[in-house]
Coordinates of C-alpha atoms and ligand atoms in Angstrom, one line a residue:
X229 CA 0.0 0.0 0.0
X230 CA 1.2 3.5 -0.3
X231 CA 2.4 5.3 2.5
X232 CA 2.1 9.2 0.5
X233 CA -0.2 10.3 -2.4
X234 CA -0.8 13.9 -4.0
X235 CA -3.9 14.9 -5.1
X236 CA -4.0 16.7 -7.8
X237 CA -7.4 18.6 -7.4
X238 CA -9.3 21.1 -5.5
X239 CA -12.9 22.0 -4.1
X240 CA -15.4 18.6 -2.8
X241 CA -13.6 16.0 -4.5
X242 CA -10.1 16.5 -3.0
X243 CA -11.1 16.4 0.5
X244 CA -12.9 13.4 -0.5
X245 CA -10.1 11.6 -1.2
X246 CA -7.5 13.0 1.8
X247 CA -10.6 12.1 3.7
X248 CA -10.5 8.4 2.2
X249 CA -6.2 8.3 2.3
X250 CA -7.1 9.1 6.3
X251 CA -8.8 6.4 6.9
X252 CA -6.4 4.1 5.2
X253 CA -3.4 5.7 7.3
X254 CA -1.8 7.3 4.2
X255 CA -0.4 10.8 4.2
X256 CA -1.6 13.4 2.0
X257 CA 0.0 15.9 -0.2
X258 CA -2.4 18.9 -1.1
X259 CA -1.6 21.2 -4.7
X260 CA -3.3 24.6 -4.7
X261 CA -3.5 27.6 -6.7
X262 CA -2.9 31.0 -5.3
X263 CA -6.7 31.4 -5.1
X264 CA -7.2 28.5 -2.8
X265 CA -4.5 29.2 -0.4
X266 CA -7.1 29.5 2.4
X267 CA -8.8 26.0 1.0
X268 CA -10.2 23.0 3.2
X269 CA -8.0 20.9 1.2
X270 CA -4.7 22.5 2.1
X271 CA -6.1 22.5 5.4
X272 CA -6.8 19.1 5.7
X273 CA -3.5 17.4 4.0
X274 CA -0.7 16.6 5.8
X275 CA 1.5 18.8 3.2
X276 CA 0.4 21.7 1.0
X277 CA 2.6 22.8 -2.1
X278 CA 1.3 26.3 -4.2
X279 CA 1.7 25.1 -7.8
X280 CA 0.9 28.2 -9.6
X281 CA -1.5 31.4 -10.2
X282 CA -5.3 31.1 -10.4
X283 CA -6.1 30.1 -13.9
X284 CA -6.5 26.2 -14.6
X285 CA -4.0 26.2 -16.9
X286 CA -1.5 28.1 -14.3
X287 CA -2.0 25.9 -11.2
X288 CA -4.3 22.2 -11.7
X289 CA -3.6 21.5 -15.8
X290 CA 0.4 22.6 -15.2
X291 CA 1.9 19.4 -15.5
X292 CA 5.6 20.2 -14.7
X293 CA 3.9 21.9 -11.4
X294 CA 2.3 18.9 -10.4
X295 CA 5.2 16.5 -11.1
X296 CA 7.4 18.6 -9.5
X297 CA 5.6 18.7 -6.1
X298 CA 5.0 15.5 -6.2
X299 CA 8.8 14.8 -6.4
X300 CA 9.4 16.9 -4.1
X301 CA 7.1 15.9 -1.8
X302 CA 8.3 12.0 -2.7
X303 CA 4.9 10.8 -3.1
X304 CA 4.3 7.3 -4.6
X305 CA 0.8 8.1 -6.3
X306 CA -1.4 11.1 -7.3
X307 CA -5.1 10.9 -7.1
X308 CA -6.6 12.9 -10.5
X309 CA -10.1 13.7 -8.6
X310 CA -12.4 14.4 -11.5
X311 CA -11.8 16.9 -14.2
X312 CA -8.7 19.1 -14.7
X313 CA -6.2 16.1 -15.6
X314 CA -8.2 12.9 -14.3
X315 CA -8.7 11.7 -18.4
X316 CA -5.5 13.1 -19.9
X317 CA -3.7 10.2 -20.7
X318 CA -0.4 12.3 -21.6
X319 CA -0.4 13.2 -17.9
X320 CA -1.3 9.6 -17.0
X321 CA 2.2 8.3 -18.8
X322 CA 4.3 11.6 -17.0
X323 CA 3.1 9.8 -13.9
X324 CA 4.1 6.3 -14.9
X325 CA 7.5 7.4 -16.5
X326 CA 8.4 9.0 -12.7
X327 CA 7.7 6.5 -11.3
X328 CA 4.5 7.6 -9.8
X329 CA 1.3 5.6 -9.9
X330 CA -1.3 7.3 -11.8
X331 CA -4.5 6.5 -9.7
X332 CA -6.7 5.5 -12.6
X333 CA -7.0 3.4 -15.3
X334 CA -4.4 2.5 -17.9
X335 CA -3.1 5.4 -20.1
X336 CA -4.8 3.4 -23.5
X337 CA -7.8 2.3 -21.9
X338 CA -8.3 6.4 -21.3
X339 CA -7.0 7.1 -24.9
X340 CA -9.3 4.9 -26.6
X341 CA -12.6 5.9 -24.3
X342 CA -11.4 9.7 -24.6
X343 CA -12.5 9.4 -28.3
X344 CA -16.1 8.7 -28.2
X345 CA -15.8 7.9 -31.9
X346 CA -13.2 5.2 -30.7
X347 CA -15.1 4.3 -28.3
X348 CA -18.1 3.7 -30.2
X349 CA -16.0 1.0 -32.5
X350 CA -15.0 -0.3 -29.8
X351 CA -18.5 -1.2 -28.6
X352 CA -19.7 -2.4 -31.8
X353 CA -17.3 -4.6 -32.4
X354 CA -17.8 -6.2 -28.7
X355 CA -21.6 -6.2 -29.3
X356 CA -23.2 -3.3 -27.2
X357 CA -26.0 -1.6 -28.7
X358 CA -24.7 2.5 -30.2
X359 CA -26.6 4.8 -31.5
X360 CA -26.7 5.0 -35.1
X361 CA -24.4 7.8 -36.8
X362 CA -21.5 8.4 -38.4
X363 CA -18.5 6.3 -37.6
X364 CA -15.6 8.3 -38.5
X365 CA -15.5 12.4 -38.0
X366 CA -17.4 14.6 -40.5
X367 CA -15.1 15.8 -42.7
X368 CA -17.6 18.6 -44.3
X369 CA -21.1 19.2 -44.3
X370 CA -22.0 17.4 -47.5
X371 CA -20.5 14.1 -45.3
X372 CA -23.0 15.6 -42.3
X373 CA -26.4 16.0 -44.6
X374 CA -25.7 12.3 -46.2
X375 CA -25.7 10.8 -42.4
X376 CA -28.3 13.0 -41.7
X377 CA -30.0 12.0 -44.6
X378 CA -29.6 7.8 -43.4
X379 CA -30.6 8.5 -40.1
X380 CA -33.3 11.0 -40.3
X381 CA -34.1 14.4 -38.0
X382 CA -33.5 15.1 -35.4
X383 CA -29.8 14.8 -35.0
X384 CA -27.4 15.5 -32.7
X385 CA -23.4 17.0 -33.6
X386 CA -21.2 15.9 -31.1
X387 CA -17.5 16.4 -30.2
X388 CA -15.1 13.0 -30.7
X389 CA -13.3 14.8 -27.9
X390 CA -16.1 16.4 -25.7
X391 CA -17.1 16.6 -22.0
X392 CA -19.3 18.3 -20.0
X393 CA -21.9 18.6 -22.5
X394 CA -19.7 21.1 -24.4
X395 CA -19.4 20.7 -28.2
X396 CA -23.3 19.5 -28.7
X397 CA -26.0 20.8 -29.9
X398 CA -29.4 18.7 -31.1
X399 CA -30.3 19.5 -34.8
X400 CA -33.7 19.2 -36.9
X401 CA -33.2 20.7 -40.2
X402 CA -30.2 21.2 -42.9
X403 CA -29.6 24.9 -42.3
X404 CA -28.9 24.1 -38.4
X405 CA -27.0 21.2 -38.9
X406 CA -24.8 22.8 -41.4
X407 CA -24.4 25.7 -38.8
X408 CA -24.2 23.4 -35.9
X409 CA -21.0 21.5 -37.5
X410 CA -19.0 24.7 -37.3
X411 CA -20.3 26.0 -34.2
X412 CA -19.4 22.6 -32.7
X413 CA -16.0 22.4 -34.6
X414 CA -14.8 25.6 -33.1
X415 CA -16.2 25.0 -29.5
X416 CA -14.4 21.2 -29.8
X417 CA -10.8 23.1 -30.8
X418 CA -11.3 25.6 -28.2
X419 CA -12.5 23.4 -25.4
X420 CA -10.6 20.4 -26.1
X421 CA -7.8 21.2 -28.4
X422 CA -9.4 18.6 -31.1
X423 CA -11.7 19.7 -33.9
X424 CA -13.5 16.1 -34.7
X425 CA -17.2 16.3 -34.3
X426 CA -19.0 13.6 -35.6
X427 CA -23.5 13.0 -36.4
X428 CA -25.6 10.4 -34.4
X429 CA -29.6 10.0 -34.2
X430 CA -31.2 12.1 -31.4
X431 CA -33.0 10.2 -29.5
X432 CA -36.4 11.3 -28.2
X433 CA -36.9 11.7 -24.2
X434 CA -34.4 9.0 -23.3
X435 CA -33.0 8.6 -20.0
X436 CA -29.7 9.2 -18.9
X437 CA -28.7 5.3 -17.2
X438 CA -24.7 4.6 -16.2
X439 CA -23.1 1.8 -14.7
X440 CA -20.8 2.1 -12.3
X441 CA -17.6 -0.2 -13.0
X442 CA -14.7 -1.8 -10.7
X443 CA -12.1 -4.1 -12.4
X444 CA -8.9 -5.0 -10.8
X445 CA -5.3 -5.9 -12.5
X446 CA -5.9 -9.4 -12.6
X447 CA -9.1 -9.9 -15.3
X448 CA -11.5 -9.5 -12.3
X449 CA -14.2 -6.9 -13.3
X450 CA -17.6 -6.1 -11.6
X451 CA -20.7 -3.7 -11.8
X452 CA -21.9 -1.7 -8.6
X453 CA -25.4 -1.3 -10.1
X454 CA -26.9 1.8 -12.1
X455 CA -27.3 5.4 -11.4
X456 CA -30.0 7.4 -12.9
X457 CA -28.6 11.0 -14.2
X458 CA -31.6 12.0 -16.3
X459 CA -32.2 15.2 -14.6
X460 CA -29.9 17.6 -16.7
X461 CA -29.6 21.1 -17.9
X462 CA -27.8 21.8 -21.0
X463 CA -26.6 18.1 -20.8
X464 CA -24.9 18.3 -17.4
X465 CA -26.4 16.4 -14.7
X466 CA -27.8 18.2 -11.3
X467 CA -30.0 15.6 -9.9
X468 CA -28.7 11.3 -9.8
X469 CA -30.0 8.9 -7.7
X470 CA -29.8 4.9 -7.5
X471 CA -31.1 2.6 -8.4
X472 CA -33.2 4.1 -11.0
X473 CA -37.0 3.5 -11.2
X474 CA -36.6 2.7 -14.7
X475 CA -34.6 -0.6 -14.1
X476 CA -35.7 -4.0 -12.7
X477 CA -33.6 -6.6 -11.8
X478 CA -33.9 -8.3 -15.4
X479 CA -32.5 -5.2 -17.0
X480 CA -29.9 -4.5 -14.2
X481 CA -28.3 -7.5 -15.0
X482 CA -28.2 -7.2 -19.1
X483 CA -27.3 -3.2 -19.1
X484 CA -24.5 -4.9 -16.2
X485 CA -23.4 -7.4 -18.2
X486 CA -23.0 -5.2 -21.0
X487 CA -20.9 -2.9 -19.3
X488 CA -18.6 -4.8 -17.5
X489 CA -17.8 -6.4 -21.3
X490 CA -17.3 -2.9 -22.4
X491 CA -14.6 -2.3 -19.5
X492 CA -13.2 -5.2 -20.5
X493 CA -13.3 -4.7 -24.2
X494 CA -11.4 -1.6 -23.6
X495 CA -8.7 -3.3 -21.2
X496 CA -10.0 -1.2 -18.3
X497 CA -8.7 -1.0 -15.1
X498 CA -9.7 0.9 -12.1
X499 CA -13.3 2.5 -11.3
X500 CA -14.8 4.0 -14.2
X501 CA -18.5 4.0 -15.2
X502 CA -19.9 3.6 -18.8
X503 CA -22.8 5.0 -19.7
X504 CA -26.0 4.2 -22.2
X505 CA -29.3 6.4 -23.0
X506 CA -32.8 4.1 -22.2
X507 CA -35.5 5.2 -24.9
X508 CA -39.0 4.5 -23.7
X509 CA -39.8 1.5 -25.1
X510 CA -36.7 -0.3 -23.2
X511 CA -33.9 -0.7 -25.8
X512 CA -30.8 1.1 -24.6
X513 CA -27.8 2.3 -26.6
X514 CA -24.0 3.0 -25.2
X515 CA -22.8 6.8 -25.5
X516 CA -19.7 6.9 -23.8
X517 CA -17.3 5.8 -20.9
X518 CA -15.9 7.7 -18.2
X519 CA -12.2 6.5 -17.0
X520 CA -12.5 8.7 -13.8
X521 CA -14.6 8.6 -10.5
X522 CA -17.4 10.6 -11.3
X523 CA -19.2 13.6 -8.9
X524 CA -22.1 11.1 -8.2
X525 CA -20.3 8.4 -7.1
X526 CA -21.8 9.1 -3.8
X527 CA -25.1 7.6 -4.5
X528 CA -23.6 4.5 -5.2
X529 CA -21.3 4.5 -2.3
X530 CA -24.2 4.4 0.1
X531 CA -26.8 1.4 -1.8
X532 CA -23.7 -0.5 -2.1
X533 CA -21.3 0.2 1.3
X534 CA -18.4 0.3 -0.7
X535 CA -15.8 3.3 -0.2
X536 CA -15.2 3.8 -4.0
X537 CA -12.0 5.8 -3.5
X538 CA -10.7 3.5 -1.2
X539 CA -11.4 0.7 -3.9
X540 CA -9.6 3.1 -6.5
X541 CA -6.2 3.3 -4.2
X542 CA -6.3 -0.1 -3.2
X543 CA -7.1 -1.3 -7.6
X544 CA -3.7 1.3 -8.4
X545 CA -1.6 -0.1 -5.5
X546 CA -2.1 -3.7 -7.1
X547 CA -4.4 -5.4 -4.4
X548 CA -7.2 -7.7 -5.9
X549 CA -10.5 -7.0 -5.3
X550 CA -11.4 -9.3 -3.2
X551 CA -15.1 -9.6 -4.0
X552 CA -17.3 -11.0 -7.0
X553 CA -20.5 -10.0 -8.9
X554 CA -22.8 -12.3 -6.5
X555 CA -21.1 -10.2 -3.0
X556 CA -22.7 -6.9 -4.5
X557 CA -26.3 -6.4 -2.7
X558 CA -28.2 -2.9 -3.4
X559 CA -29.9 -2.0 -0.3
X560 CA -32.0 1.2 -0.1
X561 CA -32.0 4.1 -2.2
X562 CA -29.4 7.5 -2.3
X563 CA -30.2 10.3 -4.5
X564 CA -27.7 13.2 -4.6
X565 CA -28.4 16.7 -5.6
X566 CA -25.8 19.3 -7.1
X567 CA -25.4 22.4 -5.1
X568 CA -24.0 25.1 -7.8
X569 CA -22.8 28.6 -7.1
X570 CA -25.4 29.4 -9.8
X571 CA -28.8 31.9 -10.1
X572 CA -31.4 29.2 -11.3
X573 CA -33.5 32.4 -11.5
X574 CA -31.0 34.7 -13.8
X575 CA -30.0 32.1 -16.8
X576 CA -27.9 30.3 -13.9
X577 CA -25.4 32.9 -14.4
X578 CA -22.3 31.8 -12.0
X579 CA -22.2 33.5 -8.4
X580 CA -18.6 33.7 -6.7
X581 CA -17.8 35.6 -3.5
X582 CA -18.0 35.5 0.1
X583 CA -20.4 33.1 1.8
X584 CA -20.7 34.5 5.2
X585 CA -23.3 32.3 6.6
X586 CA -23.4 28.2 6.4
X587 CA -25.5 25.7 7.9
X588 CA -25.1 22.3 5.8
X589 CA -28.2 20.0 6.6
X590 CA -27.3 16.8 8.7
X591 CA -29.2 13.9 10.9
X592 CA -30.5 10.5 9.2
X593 CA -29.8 10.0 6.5
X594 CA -27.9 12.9 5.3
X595 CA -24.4 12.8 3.5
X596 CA -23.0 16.4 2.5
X597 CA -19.8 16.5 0.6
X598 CA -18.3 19.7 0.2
X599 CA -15.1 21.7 1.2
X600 CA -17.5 25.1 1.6
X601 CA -17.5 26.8 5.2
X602 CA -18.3 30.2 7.0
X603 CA -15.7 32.6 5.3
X604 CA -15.6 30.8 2.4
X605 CA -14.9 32.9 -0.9
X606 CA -15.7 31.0 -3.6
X607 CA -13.5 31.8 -6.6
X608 CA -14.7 32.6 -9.7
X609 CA -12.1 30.4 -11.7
X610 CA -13.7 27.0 -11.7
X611 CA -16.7 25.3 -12.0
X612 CA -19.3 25.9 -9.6
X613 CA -20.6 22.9 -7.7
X614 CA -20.1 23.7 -4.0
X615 CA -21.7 20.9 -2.0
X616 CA -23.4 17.8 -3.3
X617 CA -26.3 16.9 -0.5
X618 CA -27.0 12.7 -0.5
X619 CA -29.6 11.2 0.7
X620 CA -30.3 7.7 1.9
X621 CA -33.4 6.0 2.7
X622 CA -34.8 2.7 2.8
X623 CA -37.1 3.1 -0.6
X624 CA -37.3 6.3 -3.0
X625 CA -40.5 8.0 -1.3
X626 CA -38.0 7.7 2.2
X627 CA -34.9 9.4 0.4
X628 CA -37.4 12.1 -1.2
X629 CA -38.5 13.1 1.9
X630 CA -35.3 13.0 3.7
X631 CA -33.9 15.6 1.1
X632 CA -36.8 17.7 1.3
X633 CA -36.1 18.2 4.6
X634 CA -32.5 18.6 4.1
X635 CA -32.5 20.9 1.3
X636 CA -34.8 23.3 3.6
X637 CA -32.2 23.3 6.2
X638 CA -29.3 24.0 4.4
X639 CA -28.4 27.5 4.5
X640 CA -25.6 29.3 2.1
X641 CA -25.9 32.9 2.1
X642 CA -25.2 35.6 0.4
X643 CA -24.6 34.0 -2.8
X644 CA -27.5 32.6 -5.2
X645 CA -27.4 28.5 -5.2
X646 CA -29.4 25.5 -7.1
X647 CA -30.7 25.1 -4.1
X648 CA -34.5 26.8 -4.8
X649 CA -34.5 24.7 -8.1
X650 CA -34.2 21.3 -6.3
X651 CA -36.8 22.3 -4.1
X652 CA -38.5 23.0 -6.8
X653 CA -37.7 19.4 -8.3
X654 CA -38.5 17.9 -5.6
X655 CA -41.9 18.5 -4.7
X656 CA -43.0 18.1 -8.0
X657 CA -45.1 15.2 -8.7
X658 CA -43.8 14.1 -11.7
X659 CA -40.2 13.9 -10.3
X660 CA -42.2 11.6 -7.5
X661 CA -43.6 9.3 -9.8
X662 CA -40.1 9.0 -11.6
X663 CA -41.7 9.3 -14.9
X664 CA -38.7 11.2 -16.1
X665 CA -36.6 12.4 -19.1
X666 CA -33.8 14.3 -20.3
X667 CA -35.8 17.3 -21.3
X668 CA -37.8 17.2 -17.8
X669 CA -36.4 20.7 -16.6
X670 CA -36.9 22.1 -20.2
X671 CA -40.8 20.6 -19.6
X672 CA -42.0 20.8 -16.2
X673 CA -40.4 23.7 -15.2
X674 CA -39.9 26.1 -18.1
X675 CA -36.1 26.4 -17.7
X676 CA -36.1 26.9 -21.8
X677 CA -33.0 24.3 -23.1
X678 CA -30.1 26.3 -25.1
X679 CA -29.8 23.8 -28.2
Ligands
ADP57 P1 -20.5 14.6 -22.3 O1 -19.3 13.7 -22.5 O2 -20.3 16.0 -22.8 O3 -21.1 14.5 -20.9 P2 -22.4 12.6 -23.3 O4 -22.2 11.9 -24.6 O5 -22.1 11.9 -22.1 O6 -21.6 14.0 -23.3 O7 -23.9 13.1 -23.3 C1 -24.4 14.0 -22.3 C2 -25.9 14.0 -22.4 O8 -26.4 14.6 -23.6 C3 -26.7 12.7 -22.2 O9 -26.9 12.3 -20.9 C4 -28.0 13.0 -22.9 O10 -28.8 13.8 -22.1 C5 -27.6 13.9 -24.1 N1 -27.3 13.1 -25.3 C6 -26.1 12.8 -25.8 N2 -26.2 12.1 -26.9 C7 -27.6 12.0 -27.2 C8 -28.4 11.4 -28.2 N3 -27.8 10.7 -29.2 N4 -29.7 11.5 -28.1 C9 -30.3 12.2 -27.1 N5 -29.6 12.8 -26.1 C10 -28.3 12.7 -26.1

């Protein structure tokens, strides 16, 4: 086992995992920028190094910063948290060549699932179901109205490259399709230094299903069940909860199945969590994997008991897993909520600065994950999620009104929050009945979806 790790993150997600290094009695080695001197990260790490100014690319994308403190530091492993460098595979191979373990999957396996294009190959060839398209990158638009053409309206133009929900937008006529493919082209170069975009079918009110994957370094590779993500805006996630009410036992174990041959298909190893779009009538397509732990990893943490960043440090340091695909039991039902330094209210425009009063919600139940507190001044270089609120109960209807309750006790002032908007979600009665999809902000509560 490791005795040091860096983490090479910020905000919720690196105290998550000094938390988890705690518990296993390994010292931590915080990186911050100059704008997160004052930090609960850097508080909470055994060692804190400043690795640069406030810009991503200055403090948590500057490789030579992070290798360097991690040499300096002598660390045998850095953590990638989520974002910033956790799917650059360049990074991934720095790591390696130091002789630093990377703690995430394989440098190829990250390659090859960073393309979704790749990716998609991938899958066909190992016989999960993707969602018709093209197969290669549109090279112009005469290649992008003779897909279109196969597959019919409405489409959607997607970045090879993309993340986020960045480098999309849904298309149901030539004109906007032909406009789309250079608005998309330029956001993919910008966002992701890669211009590929490439067509696929749009599929009507699907929902958003992912399966959460563990595989070890010696073949053995298991599923922890299904999260539901459905509840988006501008195709990023704000609500997740699991299991889903959309999936019984029967389809748990195909859509599982499926997935834990896609991990393997792509030589995966690590946690990682590959994800499909349910239509209505059942049939369910693959859209992409993800070789990092993901910000709703919570929700399976508590149906399953597992520590899922424990289970990432133990994969990278070369223990086995220790458990099979019968050991894995679902028991209840968590359901996690995104709290964003965002105006629901004004477009959900960001809102850094001061929070001077905080009172995070608590009792049964309850799970908050967040490195916020009273003083806290949130900067206005990255993204906005300041807390993510969990909740556990023993069936859906319990873990609805356990977040009600929370999310009406959790105070963050003076800056505007998601919070309202959940509220909002969540005593809705179409949100209770689960009959949900991907457009249900855009429908039940008039949000109005930028395509
Ligand atoms: P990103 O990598 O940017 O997160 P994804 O490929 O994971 O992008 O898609 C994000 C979301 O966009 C999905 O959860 C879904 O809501 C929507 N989406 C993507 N592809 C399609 C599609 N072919 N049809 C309908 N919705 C889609």
């Amino acid at each position: 086992m490791f005795s040091k790790i860096l983490i090479a993150n910020r905000g919720e997600i690196a105290v998550r995992v000094i938390r988890a290094c705690k518990e296993m009695g390994i010292r931590t080695v915080a990186v911050y920028s100059e704008a997160d001197r004052s930090s609960l990260h850097v508080r909470l790490a055994d060692e804190a190094i400043c690795i640069g100014g406030p810009k991503p690319e200055q403090s948590y994308l500057n490789i030579p910063a992070i290798i360097s403190a991690a040499e300096i530091t002598d660390v045998e492993g850095i953590h990638p948290g989520y974002g910033f460098l956790s799917q650059n595979a360049h990074f991934a191979e720095i790591c390696e060549s130091c002789n630093i373990t990377f703690i995430g999957p394989p440098p190829q396996a990250m390659q090859l699932m960073g393309d979704k294009l790749a990716a998609k190959d991938l899958m066909r060839k190992a016989g999960i179901p993707i969602i018709p398209g093209s197969m290669a990158a549109v090279r112009n638009k005469e290649d992008a109205l003779k897909t279109a053409r196969r597959i019919q309206y409405p489409v959607i133009v997607k970045a090879a490259a993309g993340g986020g929900g960045r480098g999309m937008r849904v298309c149901h006529n030539d004109v906007r399709l032909i406009s789309a493919l250079m608005t998309c082209q330029a956001e993919a170069e910008a966002s992701f230094g890669n211009r590929d975009v490439f067509v696929e079918k749009y599929l009507p009110e699907p929902r958003h299903i992912e399966f959460q994957i563990l595989a070890d370094r010696f073949g053995h590779t298991i599923h922890l069940g299904e999260r539901d993500c459905t509840i988006q805006r501008r195709h990023q996630k704000l609500v997740e909860e699991s299991p889903s009410p959309a999936v019984d036992a029967k389809l748990r174990r195909k859509m599982g199945e499926l997935s834990v041959r896609a991990a393997k298909a792509a030589g995966y190893v690590s946690a990682g969590t590959v994800e499909f779009l349910l239509s209505r009538d059942g049939t369910f397509y693959f859209i992409e994997m993800n070789t990092r732990i993901q910000v709703e990893h919570p929700v399976t943490e508590m149906v399953t008991g597992l520590d899922l960043v424990k289970e990432q440090i133990r994969i990278a340091a070369g223990e086995s897993l220790g458990y099979k695909q019968d050991d894995i039991a679902l028991e209840g039902w968590a359901i996690e909520c995104r709290v964003n330094a965002e105006d629901p209210s004004n477009g959900f425009s960001p809102c850094p600065g001061r929070i001077t009063e905080y009172q995070p919600p608590g009792g049964r139940g309850i799970r908050v994950d967040t490195h916020v507190f009273a003083g806290y001044d949130v900067p206005p270089f990255y993204d906005s999620l300041l807390a993510k609120v969990i909740s556990v109960g023993t069936s859906r209807e319990d873990a609805i009104r356990i977040m009600q309750r929370a999310l009406d006790e959790f105070l963050i002032e003076p800056i505007r929050t998601t919070i309202p908007l959940h509220r909002q979600i969540f005593s809705d009665p179409t949100f209770w009945r689960g009959q949900l999809a991907t457009n249900y902000l855009d429908r039940q509560l008039q949000l109005g979806e930028a395509e």
